[in-house]
Amino acid sequence: MALPLTAFAETPDDALVVAQNIDDIVAIDPAQAYEFTSGELVTNLYDRLVQYDADDTTVLAGGLASEWEADAEAKTITFTLRDGATFASGNPVTAADVIYSFSRVIKLNLTPAFILTQLGWTPENVDEMVTGEGNTVTVKYEGDFSPAFVLNVLAARPASIVDSAVVMEHEVDGDMGNAWLNENAAGSGPFTLDRYQPAQMVRMSANENYFNGAPAMSSVIIRHVAESATQQLLLEQGDIDMARNLTPDQIASINSEEIKVETYPQAAVHFLSFNQKTESLTDPALWEAARYLVDYTGMTDTIINGQMEVHQAFWPKGFPGSYDETPFSYDPEKAKQILSDAGVDTPITVTLDVINSAPFTDMAQSLQASFADAGINFEILPGTGSQVITKYRERSHEAMLLYWGPDFMDPHSNAKAFAYNSDNSDENYAATTTWRNAWAVPDEMNAETMAALSEADPEKRAEMYQDLQKKVQEDSPIVIMFQAAYQVAMNNAVTGYVNGATSDFVYYRLVEKN
């Protein structure tokens, strides 16, 4: 049964009660889960060999592996499994579970499998690419990749390790337990799944035997509450501890000493880009001037307050390899001087495609007003998300206001999108913002992007990605402006909640109620 809205007059001291819209969930099997909320559940119910954990989401740490050794020349990484790690069933985590879990993702070939198939794994060869003996697992990969890239792939959601014995017990018609795992869980994570009712509720209990220490909360209850106004009411009444989907207006309206609002940077970066198929938009002086025509603080102080923060590089702040310098500010006089010195004739009229919803239309109007100061006149073309993105993929826009998020937490995921385009022909469709804006990336930048992908030294690799970000920031037709932010309202008693830059980095393990 669904929990009634008045189920808790006061939440229990040892339980965290969350109101959240969870109707986006299609699957909770880690081999299939690809939605935001399902990613959160997988993170709290399962472990990976290596993972970005609640203690510090910027550090790739050991999960079910206590240590590992990479051989870049042989293209292998050998993992030593952690002693004493167990699944919720009580079964020990073994090399056989790791082998089964990876093989299962590849052979089921559901939505997130592409993350692992990057390593050259196929249904035909995966049993040779992932092998194990005793407490060690050896992972082989194909391609000119750095071990750091491979480790980030193995820290992604589909690389979660399942209890092979339990899953195989529930296999039906060769589905490798998929149907059962979309209603249940078989992980080793900090929580176990007690109950999951689609679009109604999730109840998780603390795994008292978790290798990294049992969570302080004995249970986490996530109640499906679709209406943000209802979430706010429940929070103000004390019926829940946390509201996950309040609007900026509701956040601003909270007037209670019992409630606090925490803001968390998110991985999506928002940008303005110019299609190089439009002749009037190809002068690098226009790209440079554009960076001084965005009213960054004006927007973050008003229309996107709490929803975004200024960030001017393609890899999000808070992850290794990010470049967090923000050298550009609103300066129309400087922009006009740049255009004048380069002999760019103004006024220029440009169509600007934008998703027809807040805050995007408000942002477009701000850009329209600030760019007009330098004689660049935007004609705003609002459309549905699918219409705008389809146009972008067709390269039929002039200017575009949009956002981009990584598929997994390795800087190459965004470097390929913003700093690489080796074939700019119309026939060579690429799911990158460089190709979609018809920007023929300079050969040296293409080469540096691929060199960073294969660089074995993690520190040098991070420096290479920072250099790429700086170059894109300085000289490209893509003006990166903001990084998304996410606000969560919660009772003052709640501490230790971790909400990293993606749904895979939402952790309840460290939560306490003081």
Coordinates of C-alpha atoms in Angstrom, one line a residue:
M1 CA 0.0 0.0 0.0
A2 CA 1.1 3.6 -0.6
L3 CA 2.0 5.5 2.5
P4 CA -0.7 8.1 3.3
L5 CA 0.5 11.8 3.2
T6 CA -0.1 12.1 7.0
A7 CA 1.8 8.9 7.9
F8 CA 4.3 10.7 10.1
A9 CA 3.4 13.3 12.6
E10 CA 7.1 13.2 13.6
T11 CA 9.7 11.2 11.8
P12 CA 11.6 8.5 13.9
D13 CA 15.0 9.4 15.2
D14 CA 16.7 6.5 13.4
A15 CA 14.9 6.9 10.0
L16 CA 15.3 9.4 7.2
V17 CA 12.0 10.2 5.5
V18 CA 12.3 11.8 2.0
A19 CA 9.7 13.2 -0.3
Q20 CA 10.7 12.9 -3.9
N21 CA 9.2 12.5 -7.3
I22 CA 10.3 8.9 -8.3
D23 CA 8.1 8.3 -11.2
D24 CA 11.0 8.5 -13.7
I25 CA 12.2 5.0 -12.6
V26 CA 12.0 2.5 -15.4
A27 CA 14.4 -0.1 -14.1
I28 CA 16.5 -0.6 -10.9
D29 CA 18.6 -3.5 -12.2
P30 CA 22.0 -2.0 -12.5
A31 CA 22.4 -3.6 -15.9
Q32 CA 19.4 -1.6 -17.1
A33 CA 19.0 1.4 -14.8
Y34 CA 19.4 4.6 -16.7
E35 CA 17.2 7.2 -15.0
F36 CA 18.2 9.7 -12.4
T37 CA 16.3 8.2 -9.5
S38 CA 17.3 4.6 -10.3
G39 CA 20.9 5.8 -10.3
E40 CA 20.5 7.0 -6.8
L41 CA 19.1 3.6 -5.7
V42 CA 21.8 1.6 -7.4
T43 CA 24.5 3.7 -5.7
N44 CA 23.0 3.0 -2.2
L45 CA 22.3 -0.7 -2.8
Y46 CA 25.4 -1.8 -4.7
D47 CA 29.2 -1.4 -4.8
R48 CA 31.7 -1.4 -7.6
L49 CA 35.3 -2.5 -7.6
V50 CA 36.3 1.2 -7.4
Q51 CA 33.9 4.1 -6.7
Y52 CA 33.5 7.7 -5.8
D53 CA 32.1 7.4 -2.4
A54 CA 30.3 9.5 0.2
D55 CA 33.4 10.4 2.2
D56 CA 34.8 12.4 -0.8
T57 CA 33.1 12.3 -4.2
T58 CA 36.2 13.8 -5.8
V59 CA 38.4 10.8 -5.0
L60 CA 38.3 7.5 -6.8
A61 CA 38.6 5.0 -3.9
G62 CA 38.5 1.3 -3.4
G63 CA 35.1 -0.3 -3.3
L64 CA 34.9 -4.0 -3.4
A65 CA 38.6 -3.9 -4.4
S66 CA 41.1 -3.1 -1.7
E67 CA 43.9 -2.4 -4.2
W68 CA 44.6 -2.7 -7.9
E69 CA 47.6 -2.7 -10.2
A70 CA 47.5 -1.4 -13.8
D71 CA 49.7 -2.5 -16.6
A72 CA 49.2 0.1 -19.4
E73 CA 51.4 -1.7 -21.8
A74 CA 49.5 -5.0 -21.4
K75 CA 46.2 -3.2 -21.2
T76 CA 45.2 -5.0 -18.0
I77 CA 44.2 -4.0 -14.5
T78 CA 44.4 -6.6 -11.7
F79 CA 42.1 -6.1 -8.7
T80 CA 42.5 -7.6 -5.2
L81 CA 39.1 -8.1 -3.6
R82 CA 38.4 -6.8 -0.2
D83 CA 38.4 -9.3 2.7
G84 CA 35.1 -9.8 4.4
A85 CA 32.8 -8.0 2.0
T86 CA 29.4 -9.6 1.9
F87 CA 26.2 -9.3 0.0
A88 CA 22.8 -8.6 1.7
S89 CA 22.2 -12.3 1.5
G90 CA 25.3 -13.0 3.6
N91 CA 27.1 -14.5 0.7
P92 CA 30.7 -13.4 0.4
V93 CA 31.7 -11.2 -2.6
T94 CA 33.9 -13.4 -4.9
A95 CA 35.8 -13.1 -8.1
A96 CA 33.0 -15.2 -9.7
D97 CA 30.5 -12.5 -8.8
V98 CA 32.5 -9.8 -10.5
I99 CA 33.0 -11.9 -13.6
Y100 CA 29.3 -12.7 -13.7
S101 CA 28.2 -9.1 -13.2
F102 CA 30.3 -7.7 -16.0
S103 CA 29.4 -10.5 -18.4
R104 CA 25.8 -10.1 -17.5
V105 CA 25.7 -6.4 -18.5
I106 CA 27.4 -7.2 -21.9
K107 CA 25.2 -10.1 -22.7
L108 CA 21.9 -8.5 -21.7
N109 CA 23.0 -5.4 -23.8
L110 CA 20.5 -3.0 -22.2
T111 CA 20.7 0.8 -22.3
P112 CA 23.8 1.5 -20.1
A113 CA 25.9 -1.4 -21.6
F114 CA 27.6 1.0 -24.0
I115 CA 29.7 2.4 -21.1
L116 CA 31.4 -1.0 -20.6
T117 CA 31.5 -2.0 -24.3
Q118 CA 33.9 1.0 -24.8
L119 CA 36.5 -1.3 -23.3
G120 CA 36.3 -3.6 -26.3
W121 CA 34.0 -6.1 -24.5
T122 CA 31.5 -8.1 -26.6
P123 CA 29.2 -11.1 -25.7
E124 CA 31.7 -13.3 -27.6
N125 CA 34.9 -12.1 -25.8
V126 CA 33.8 -10.8 -22.3
D127 CA 34.6 -14.1 -20.6
E128 CA 38.1 -13.8 -21.8
M129 CA 38.4 -10.1 -21.1
V130 CA 37.4 -10.5 -17.4
T131 CA 38.9 -13.4 -15.5
G132 CA 39.6 -14.3 -11.9
E133 CA 41.3 -16.6 -9.5
G134 CA 41.1 -16.7 -5.8
N135 CA 40.6 -13.1 -4.5
T136 CA 41.9 -11.4 -7.7
V137 CA 40.1 -10.3 -10.9
T138 CA 42.0 -9.3 -14.0
V139 CA 40.3 -6.9 -16.5
K140 CA 41.6 -6.6 -20.0
Y141 CA 40.7 -3.8 -22.4
E142 CA 41.2 -2.9 -26.0
G143 CA 41.9 0.6 -27.3
D144 CA 44.4 3.2 -26.6
F145 CA 43.1 4.2 -23.2
S146 CA 44.8 5.3 -20.0
P147 CA 44.2 3.1 -16.9
A148 CA 42.6 6.1 -15.3
F149 CA 39.9 6.1 -18.1
V150 CA 39.3 2.4 -17.6
L151 CA 39.0 2.9 -13.8
N152 CA 36.4 5.6 -14.3
V153 CA 34.4 3.3 -16.6
L154 CA 34.5 0.6 -14.0
A155 CA 33.2 3.2 -11.4
A156 CA 30.1 3.7 -13.5
R157 CA 26.6 2.4 -12.7
P158 CA 26.5 -0.7 -14.9
A159 CA 29.8 -1.9 -13.3
S160 CA 27.9 -2.6 -10.0
I161 CA 28.5 -6.1 -8.6
V162 CA 25.5 -8.3 -8.1
D163 CA 25.2 -11.5 -6.0
S164 CA 25.5 -14.1 -8.7
A165 CA 24.1 -17.0 -6.7
V166 CA 20.9 -15.0 -5.7
V167 CA 20.4 -13.6 -9.2
M168 CA 20.7 -16.9 -10.9
E169 CA 18.2 -18.4 -8.6
H170 CA 15.7 -15.9 -10.0
E171 CA 16.5 -16.3 -13.7
V172 CA 13.4 -16.8 -15.9
D173 CA 13.5 -17.7 -19.5
G174 CA 17.2 -16.7 -19.8
D175 CA 16.7 -13.2 -18.6
M176 CA 19.7 -13.5 -16.2
G177 CA 17.4 -12.3 -13.3
N178 CA 16.5 -9.0 -15.0
A179 CA 12.8 -9.1 -14.1
W180 CA 13.5 -10.0 -10.5
L181 CA 16.2 -7.4 -10.1
N182 CA 13.8 -4.7 -11.3
E183 CA 11.7 -5.4 -8.2
N184 CA 14.4 -6.5 -5.7
A185 CA 18.1 -6.0 -5.1
A186 CA 21.2 -8.3 -4.7
G187 CA 24.0 -5.9 -3.7
S188 CA 26.6 -5.4 -1.1
G189 CA 26.0 -1.7 -0.6
P190 CA 25.4 0.4 2.6
F191 CA 21.7 -0.3 2.4
T192 CA 19.5 -3.3 1.5
L193 CA 16.2 -3.0 -0.3
D194 CA 13.2 -3.9 1.9
R195 CA 10.4 -2.7 -0.5
Y196 CA 10.0 -1.0 -3.8
Q197 CA 6.7 0.0 -5.2
P198 CA 6.9 1.9 -8.5
A199 CA 5.7 5.5 -8.3
Q200 CA 4.8 4.9 -4.6
M201 CA 7.7 4.3 -2.3
V202 CA 11.2 2.9 -1.6
R203 CA 12.2 1.5 1.8
M204 CA 15.9 0.7 2.5
S205 CA 17.5 -0.7 5.6
A206 CA 21.0 -0.2 6.9
N207 CA 23.4 -3.0 6.0
E208 CA 24.9 -3.6 9.5
N209 CA 27.8 -5.6 7.9
Y210 CA 28.8 -2.9 5.4
F211 CA 32.6 -3.0 4.9
N212 CA 32.8 0.8 5.3
G213 CA 30.7 1.0 8.4
A214 CA 27.0 0.7 9.0
P215 CA 24.9 3.8 8.2
A216 CA 23.7 5.8 11.2
M217 CA 20.1 5.7 9.9
S218 CA 18.5 2.3 10.3
S219 CA 16.2 3.0 7.4
V220 CA 15.7 5.4 4.6
I221 CA 12.1 5.8 3.3
I222 CA 11.5 7.6 0.0
R223 CA 7.9 8.6 -0.5
H224 CA 6.7 9.4 -4.0
V225 CA 5.3 12.9 -3.8
A226 CA 4.9 14.3 -7.3
E227 CA 3.6 17.8 -6.3
S228 CA 6.3 20.1 -5.0
A229 CA 3.8 22.1 -3.1
T230 CA 2.8 19.0 -1.2
Q231 CA 6.5 18.2 -0.5
Q232 CA 6.9 21.7 1.0
L233 CA 3.8 21.3 3.2
L234 CA 5.0 17.9 4.5
L235 CA 8.4 19.3 5.3
E236 CA 7.0 22.3 7.1
Q237 CA 4.6 20.1 9.1
G238 CA 7.5 17.8 10.2
D239 CA 6.1 14.7 8.4
I240 CA 9.2 14.3 6.3
D241 CA 12.9 15.2 6.9
M242 CA 13.8 16.2 3.3
A243 CA 12.1 17.6 0.2
R244 CA 14.0 16.8 -3.0
N245 CA 11.9 18.6 -5.7
L246 CA 11.0 22.1 -4.5
T247 CA 11.0 24.9 -7.1
P248 CA 13.2 28.1 -6.7
D249 CA 10.1 30.1 -5.7
Q250 CA 9.2 27.6 -3.0
I251 CA 12.8 27.6 -1.8
A252 CA 12.6 31.4 -1.5
S253 CA 9.3 31.2 0.3
I254 CA 10.5 28.9 3.1
N255 CA 10.4 30.9 6.4
S256 CA 11.1 28.4 9.1
E257 CA 13.9 28.2 11.6
E258 CA 13.5 24.4 11.5
I259 CA 14.4 24.1 7.8
K260 CA 17.6 24.7 6.0
V261 CA 18.4 24.6 2.2
E262 CA 21.6 23.1 0.9
T263 CA 22.9 23.8 -2.7
Y264 CA 24.9 21.1 -4.6
P265 CA 26.7 21.7 -7.9
Q266 CA 25.6 19.3 -10.6
A267 CA 27.5 17.9 -13.6
A268 CA 25.5 19.6 -16.4
V269 CA 27.2 22.7 -18.0
H270 CA 25.1 25.3 -19.8
F271 CA 26.4 27.0 -22.9
L272 CA 25.7 29.3 -25.8
S273 CA 27.1 28.1 -29.2
F274 CA 27.4 29.4 -32.7
N275 CA 27.0 27.3 -35.8
Q276 CA 30.0 27.6 -38.1
K277 CA 27.8 27.0 -41.1
T278 CA 26.6 30.6 -40.6
E279 CA 29.2 32.9 -42.2
S280 CA 28.5 35.8 -39.9
L281 CA 29.4 33.7 -36.9
T282 CA 32.8 32.3 -38.0
D283 CA 35.0 35.2 -36.9
P284 CA 37.0 34.3 -33.7
A285 CA 36.6 37.9 -32.6
L286 CA 32.9 37.4 -32.3
W287 CA 33.5 34.3 -30.2
E288 CA 35.8 36.3 -27.9
A289 CA 33.4 39.3 -27.7
A290 CA 30.5 37.0 -26.9
R291 CA 32.3 35.9 -23.7
Y292 CA 32.0 39.5 -22.4
L293 CA 28.4 39.9 -23.4
V294 CA 26.9 37.4 -21.0
D295 CA 25.6 38.9 -17.8
Y296 CA 26.8 36.1 -15.7
T297 CA 26.2 37.5 -12.2
G298 CA 23.0 39.3 -13.3
M299 CA 21.4 35.9 -14.2
T300 CA 22.8 34.0 -11.2
D301 CA 21.5 36.7 -8.8
T302 CA 18.0 36.7 -10.3
I303 CA 16.4 34.3 -12.8
I304 CA 18.7 31.3 -12.1
N305 CA 19.5 32.0 -8.5
G306 CA 20.1 28.7 -6.8
Q307 CA 19.7 26.7 -10.1
M308 CA 23.1 27.5 -11.6
E309 CA 26.5 29.0 -10.7
V310 CA 29.1 30.6 -12.9
H311 CA 31.4 28.0 -14.5
Q312 CA 33.2 28.6 -17.8
A313 CA 34.9 25.3 -18.6
F314 CA 33.5 22.1 -20.1
W315 CA 34.3 19.7 -17.2
P316 CA 32.2 20.3 -14.1
K317 CA 33.6 21.7 -10.9
G318 CA 34.2 19.2 -8.2
F319 CA 35.8 16.4 -10.3
P320 CA 39.5 15.7 -10.9
G321 CA 40.7 17.6 -13.9
S322 CA 38.2 20.4 -13.7
Y323 CA 39.3 24.0 -14.6
D324 CA 37.6 26.4 -12.3
E325 CA 38.9 29.8 -13.4
T326 CA 36.2 32.2 -14.5
P327 CA 38.1 35.0 -16.4
F328 CA 35.1 36.5 -18.2
S329 CA 32.5 38.9 -16.9
Y330 CA 29.9 41.2 -18.5
D331 CA 31.8 44.0 -20.2
P332 CA 30.0 45.3 -23.3
E333 CA 32.5 48.1 -23.9
K334 CA 35.3 45.6 -24.1
A335 CA 33.2 43.4 -26.4
K336 CA 32.5 46.3 -28.7
Q337 CA 36.3 47.1 -28.8
I338 CA 37.1 43.5 -29.7
L339 CA 34.6 43.6 -32.6
S340 CA 35.8 47.0 -33.8
D341 CA 39.5 46.1 -33.7
A342 CA 38.8 42.9 -35.8
G343 CA 36.7 44.9 -38.3
V344 CA 33.5 42.9 -37.6
D345 CA 30.5 44.7 -39.1
T346 CA 27.6 45.2 -36.8
P347 CA 24.6 44.9 -36.3
I348 CA 24.4 41.2 -36.8
T349 CA 21.1 39.4 -36.6
V350 CA 21.2 35.8 -35.3
T351 CA 18.4 33.3 -34.5
L352 CA 18.7 31.7 -31.1
D353 CA 17.1 28.3 -30.5
V354 CA 16.0 27.7 -26.9
I355 CA 13.8 25.2 -25.0
N356 CA 10.5 26.8 -24.3
S357 CA 10.5 26.5 -20.5
A358 CA 11.9 28.2 -17.5
P359 CA 14.7 29.1 -16.9
F360 CA 15.8 28.7 -20.5
T361 CA 13.5 31.3 -22.0
D362 CA 14.4 33.8 -19.3
M363 CA 18.1 33.2 -19.9
A364 CA 17.6 33.7 -23.7
Q365 CA 15.9 37.1 -23.0
S366 CA 18.8 38.1 -20.8
L367 CA 21.3 37.2 -23.6
Q368 CA 19.1 39.0 -26.1
A369 CA 19.3 42.2 -24.0
S370 CA 23.0 42.0 -23.2
F371 CA 24.2 41.1 -26.7
A372 CA 22.2 43.9 -28.2
D373 CA 24.6 46.3 -26.4
A374 CA 27.3 45.3 -28.9
G375 CA 25.0 45.1 -32.0
I376 CA 24.4 41.4 -31.9
N377 CA 20.7 40.9 -32.1
F378 CA 19.2 37.6 -31.2
E379 CA 15.8 36.5 -32.6
I380 CA 14.6 33.9 -30.0
L381 CA 13.1 30.7 -31.5
P382 CA 11.5 28.8 -28.6
G383 CA 10.6 25.1 -29.1
T384 CA 10.0 21.9 -27.3
G385 CA 13.1 20.0 -26.0
S386 CA 12.8 17.4 -28.8
Q387 CA 12.4 20.1 -31.5
V388 CA 15.4 22.1 -30.3
I389 CA 17.7 19.0 -29.9
T390 CA 16.6 17.6 -33.3
K391 CA 17.5 20.9 -34.9
Y392 CA 20.9 20.9 -33.1
R393 CA 21.6 17.4 -34.3
E394 CA 20.8 18.5 -37.9
R395 CA 23.2 21.4 -37.6
S396 CA 20.4 23.7 -38.9
H397 CA 20.5 26.3 -36.1
E398 CA 22.4 29.5 -36.0
A399 CA 22.9 30.0 -32.3
M400 CA 21.9 27.5 -29.6
L401 CA 21.3 27.8 -25.8
L402 CA 21.6 24.3 -24.3
Y403 CA 23.3 22.2 -21.7
W404 CA 25.5 19.1 -21.7
G405 CA 26.2 16.4 -19.1
P406 CA 28.8 13.5 -19.0
D407 CA 27.8 9.9 -19.5
F408 CA 30.3 8.8 -16.9
M409 CA 32.7 10.5 -14.6
D410 CA 35.8 10.7 -16.8
P411 CA 36.9 14.0 -18.3
H412 CA 37.2 12.4 -21.7
S413 CA 33.4 12.1 -21.7
N414 CA 33.2 15.9 -22.1
A415 CA 36.5 16.5 -23.8
K416 CA 35.3 14.4 -26.8
A417 CA 32.2 16.6 -26.9
F418 CA 33.8 20.0 -26.6
A419 CA 37.4 19.6 -27.8
Y420 CA 37.4 17.0 -30.5
N421 CA 36.1 16.9 -34.1
S422 CA 38.4 15.2 -36.5
D423 CA 35.8 14.9 -39.4
N424 CA 33.5 17.9 -39.8
S425 CA 31.7 16.5 -42.8
D426 CA 27.9 16.4 -42.8
E427 CA 28.0 12.7 -43.4
N428 CA 30.1 12.0 -40.3
Y429 CA 27.4 12.5 -37.6
A430 CA 28.8 12.8 -34.1
A431 CA 27.0 13.2 -30.8
T432 CA 29.3 16.1 -29.8
T433 CA 28.7 19.8 -29.5
T434 CA 31.7 20.5 -31.7
W435 CA 30.3 18.6 -34.7
R436 CA 26.8 19.9 -34.1
N437 CA 28.1 23.4 -34.3
A438 CA 30.2 22.5 -37.4
W439 CA 33.4 23.6 -35.7
A440 CA 36.4 22.0 -37.3
V441 CA 38.6 21.6 -34.2
P442 CA 42.3 22.4 -34.8
D443 CA 44.4 19.3 -35.4
E444 CA 46.6 20.0 -32.4
M445 CA 43.6 20.1 -30.1
N446 CA 42.2 16.8 -31.6
A447 CA 45.6 15.3 -31.0
E448 CA 45.8 16.5 -27.4
T449 CA 42.3 15.2 -26.7
M450 CA 43.3 11.7 -27.8
A451 CA 46.7 11.9 -26.0
A452 CA 44.9 12.8 -22.8
L453 CA 42.7 9.7 -23.2
S454 CA 45.8 7.4 -23.3
E455 CA 48.0 9.3 -20.8
A456 CA 48.9 6.8 -18.0
D457 CA 50.1 9.3 -15.4
P458 CA 46.9 10.5 -13.6
E459 CA 48.4 13.9 -12.6
K460 CA 49.7 14.7 -16.1
R461 CA 46.4 13.5 -17.5
A462 CA 44.5 15.9 -15.3
E463 CA 46.8 18.8 -16.4
M464 CA 46.1 17.9 -20.0
Y465 CA 42.4 18.1 -19.6
Q466 CA 42.8 21.4 -17.7
D467 CA 44.8 22.7 -20.7
L468 CA 42.1 21.6 -23.1
Q469 CA 39.5 23.4 -21.1
K470 CA 41.5 26.6 -21.0
K471 CA 41.9 26.5 -24.8
V472 CA 38.2 25.9 -25.5
Q473 CA 37.4 28.6 -23.0
E474 CA 39.7 31.1 -24.8
D475 CA 39.0 30.3 -28.4
S476 CA 36.0 28.4 -29.6
P477 CA 32.5 29.1 -30.9
I478 CA 31.1 27.5 -27.6
V479 CA 30.6 29.9 -24.7
I480 CA 30.3 27.9 -21.5
M481 CA 28.5 30.0 -18.9
F482 CA 27.1 28.0 -16.0
Q483 CA 27.1 24.8 -14.1
A484 CA 23.8 23.5 -12.9
A485 CA 23.0 23.4 -9.1
Y486 CA 20.5 21.5 -7.2
Q487 CA 18.8 22.7 -4.0
V488 CA 17.5 20.4 -1.3
A489 CA 15.4 21.5 1.7
M490 CA 15.7 19.6 4.9
N491 CA 15.1 19.6 8.6
N492 CA 17.9 21.3 10.5
A493 CA 18.5 18.1 12.4
V494 CA 19.7 16.3 9.3
T495 CA 23.5 16.3 8.6
G496 CA 25.8 14.2 6.4
Y497 CA 23.6 14.1 3.3
V498 CA 25.8 13.9 0.2
N499 CA 24.5 15.0 -3.2
G500 CA 27.3 14.9 -5.7
A501 CA 27.2 16.2 -9.2
T502 CA 25.3 13.3 -10.7
S503 CA 22.5 11.0 -9.5
D504 CA 25.1 8.3 -9.1
F505 CA 26.6 10.4 -6.3
V506 CA 23.6 10.7 -4.0
Y507 CA 24.5 9.0 -0.7
Y508 CA 22.5 8.5 2.5
R509 CA 25.3 6.5 4.3
L510 CA 26.6 9.3 6.4
V511 CA 23.3 10.9 7.3
E512 CA 22.6 11.6 11.0
K513 CA 19.8 13.4 12.8
N514 CA 21.0 15.5 15.7

